[in-house]
Coordinates of C-alpha atoms in Angstrom, one line a residue:
M1405 CA 31.9 13.6 40.4
A1406 CA 29.9 16.5 41.8
Q1407 CA 26.2 15.9 42.3
V1408 CA 24.0 18.7 40.9
S1409 CA 20.3 19.2 41.1
L1410 CA 18.9 19.8 37.6
V1411 CA 15.2 19.8 38.3
K1412 CA 13.7 23.3 38.2
Y1413 CA 10.4 21.9 39.2
I1414 CA 8.0 19.1 38.5
S1415 CA 5.6 21.1 36.5
N1416 CA 2.8 18.6 36.4
Y1417 CA 1.7 15.1 37.4
S1418 CA -1.4 13.1 36.7
S1419 CA -2.8 12.8 40.2
V1420 CA -2.1 12.1 43.9
L1421 CA -3.9 9.5 46.0
N1422 CA -6.8 11.1 47.9
R1423 CA -5.4 14.5 46.9
D1424 CA -3.0 14.2 49.8
V1425 CA -0.2 16.3 48.2
T1426 CA 1.4 16.9 51.6
S1427 CA 2.2 13.2 52.3
L1428 CA 2.1 11.7 48.8
G1429 CA 3.0 14.6 46.5
K1430 CA 5.6 15.5 43.9
Q1431 CA 8.1 16.8 46.4
N1432 CA 8.7 13.2 47.5
L1433 CA 10.1 12.1 44.1
F1434 CA 13.4 13.8 44.6
D1435 CA 13.9 13.9 48.4
T1436 CA 16.0 10.7 48.4
S1437 CA 14.1 9.4 51.4
L1438 CA 12.8 5.8 51.2
E1439 CA 10.1 6.8 53.7
T1440 CA 8.3 9.1 51.4
C1441 CA 6.8 8.5 47.9
W1442 CA 4.6 9.9 45.2
N1443 CA 1.4 7.9 45.0
S1444 CA -1.0 8.4 42.1
E1445 CA -4.7 8.1 42.3
Q1446 CA -6.2 5.1 40.5
G1447 CA -6.8 5.1 36.8
T1448 CA -4.6 5.2 33.6
P1449 CA -2.6 6.7 32.2
Q1450 CA -0.5 8.4 34.8
H1451 CA 2.5 10.7 34.2
I1452 CA 5.2 12.9 35.7
L1453 CA 6.3 16.0 33.8
V1454 CA 9.7 17.4 34.7
E1455 CA 11.3 20.7 33.7
F1456 CA 15.1 21.1 34.0
A1457 CA 16.6 24.4 34.9
P1458 CA 19.4 24.2 32.3
C1459 CA 18.9 22.0 29.2
V1460 CA 20.2 18.5 29.8
C1461 CA 21.2 15.4 27.9
I1462 CA 19.7 12.4 29.6
S1463 CA 21.5 9.1 29.4
K1464 CA 19.7 7.1 32.1
V1465 CA 16.5 7.3 34.2
R1466 CA 16.8 5.8 37.7
V1467 CA 13.5 4.9 39.3
Q1468 CA 12.3 3.0 42.4
F1469 CA 8.7 1.8 42.5
Q1470 CA 6.9 0.0 45.2
G1471 CA 6.5 -3.6 44.0
G1472 CA 3.0 -4.2 42.8
F1473 CA 2.5 -0.5 41.9
A1474 CA 5.0 -0.1 39.0
G1475 CA 4.5 1.5 35.7
K1476 CA 4.0 -0.6 32.6
D1477 CA 4.1 0.5 29.0
T1478 CA 6.3 3.4 30.2
R1479 CA 7.3 6.0 27.7
L1480 CA 9.7 9.0 27.9
I1481 CA 8.4 11.9 25.9
D1482 CA 10.1 15.1 24.9
M1483 CA 7.5 17.8 25.6
D1484 CA 9.2 20.6 23.6
R1485 CA 9.3 18.5 20.4
K1486 CA 6.1 16.6 21.2
E1487 CA 7.6 13.3 20.3
E1488 CA 8.4 10.1 22.1
I1489 CA 12.1 9.7 23.1
C1490 CA 11.9 5.9 23.8
P1491 CA 9.9 3.2 25.6
L1492 CA 11.2 2.2 29.0
F1493 CA 10.8 -1.3 30.5
P1494 CA 10.9 -1.1 34.3
D1495 CA 10.4 -4.3 36.4
D1496 CA 7.7 -4.8 39.0
N1497 CA 9.9 -4.8 42.1
N1498 CA 11.2 -2.6 45.0
K1499 CA 14.7 -2.2 43.6
M1500 CA 16.3 0.9 42.2
Q1501 CA 16.3 0.4 38.5
V1502 CA 18.5 2.0 35.9
L1503 CA 16.8 2.4 32.5
E1504 CA 19.2 3.5 29.8
L1505 CA 18.2 5.6 26.8
P1506 CA 19.2 4.6 23.3
V1507 CA 22.7 6.0 22.4
S1508 CA 21.1 8.1 19.6
E1509 CA 18.9 9.9 22.2
Q1510 CA 21.7 10.6 24.8
G1511 CA 23.2 13.6 23.0
V1512 CA 20.0 15.5 22.5
A1513 CA 19.5 18.6 24.7
R1514 CA 16.1 18.6 26.5
R1515 CA 14.3 21.0 28.8
R1516 CA 10.9 19.3 29.5
I1517 CA 10.2 15.6 29.6
K1518 CA 7.3 13.5 30.5
L1519 CA 7.5 10.0 32.1
Q1520 CA 4.2 8.5 31.0
F1521 CA 2.8 5.2 32.5
A1522 CA 0.1 3.9 30.1
T1523 CA -0.7 1.1 32.5
S1524 CA 0.3 -0.2 35.9
T1525 CA 1.0 -3.5 37.5
D1526 CA -1.7 -2.5 40.0
F1527 CA -5.2 -3.7 39.1
Y1528 CA -6.5 -0.2 39.8
G1529 CA -3.8 1.6 37.9
R1530 CA -2.0 3.2 40.8
I1531 CA 1.7 4.1 40.6
V1532 CA 4.0 4.4 43.6
V1533 CA 7.4 6.0 43.1
Y1534 CA 9.9 6.3 46.0
S1535 CA 12.8 7.7 44.0
L1536 CA 13.3 9.3 40.6
D1537 CA 16.6 10.4 39.2
F1538 CA 18.2 11.4 35.9
C1539 CA 21.8 10.8 34.8
G1540 CA 23.5 12.6 32.0
S1541 CA 25.1 15.9 31.3
V1542 CA 24.3 19.6 31.2
A1543 CA 23.8 20.8 27.6
D1544 CA 26.3 23.3 26.1
D1545 CA 23.4 25.3 24.6
A1546 CA 20.7 27.0 26.6
E1547 CA 18.0 25.8 24.2
P1548 CA 16.8 22.3 23.3
T1549 CA 18.4 21.1 20.0
A1550 CA 17.1 19.1 17.1
K1551 CA 18.3 15.6 16.8
N1552 CA 21.5 15.4 14.9
T1553 CA 24.9 13.6 15.1
D1554 CA 26.6 16.6 16.7
S1555 CA 26.5 16.2 20.5
T1556 CA 25.4 19.3 22.3
C1557 CA 26.3 17.8 25.7
A1558 CA 29.4 17.6 27.7
S1559 CA 30.8 14.0 27.7
D1560 CA 31.4 11.8 30.7
A1561 CA 29.6 14.2 33.1
V1562 CA 27.2 12.6 35.6
I1563 CA 24.2 14.5 36.8
T1564 CA 22.2 13.2 39.7
I1565 CA 19.1 14.8 41.2
V1566 CA 19.7 15.1 44.9

């Protein structure tokens, strides 16, 4: 299947270690290089706010943390509706993790989401993300939809941020 970039931009994030946006900033989340990362400053909570160019229906979040600096009490939030989509439960390791959304949330078109880390496995609250990716489909409509049983997303399409 074709790989398509859906991220318009990362519109906001909580912090960057030592304000070093060149080496540790948001551009490193989607560059697919394991030699670069986004590294938050210490403290909680931390977050990453993503805006998609077309509306999308997200089925999975793929994330790779640095072990010892993973997010805990992680929540995926729909910023247009101002409501939690679901909690996510990443492990504290260096592996690429695939976190699946509940089936009831996979058919909902979304434009802006927040990945919020209420706490961290690091004592100081730092988060280190080497890779972040979203799988799902492009929404049929241009606008986010209310939750309902009618899917507004194409089925069986895979979208990967590259």
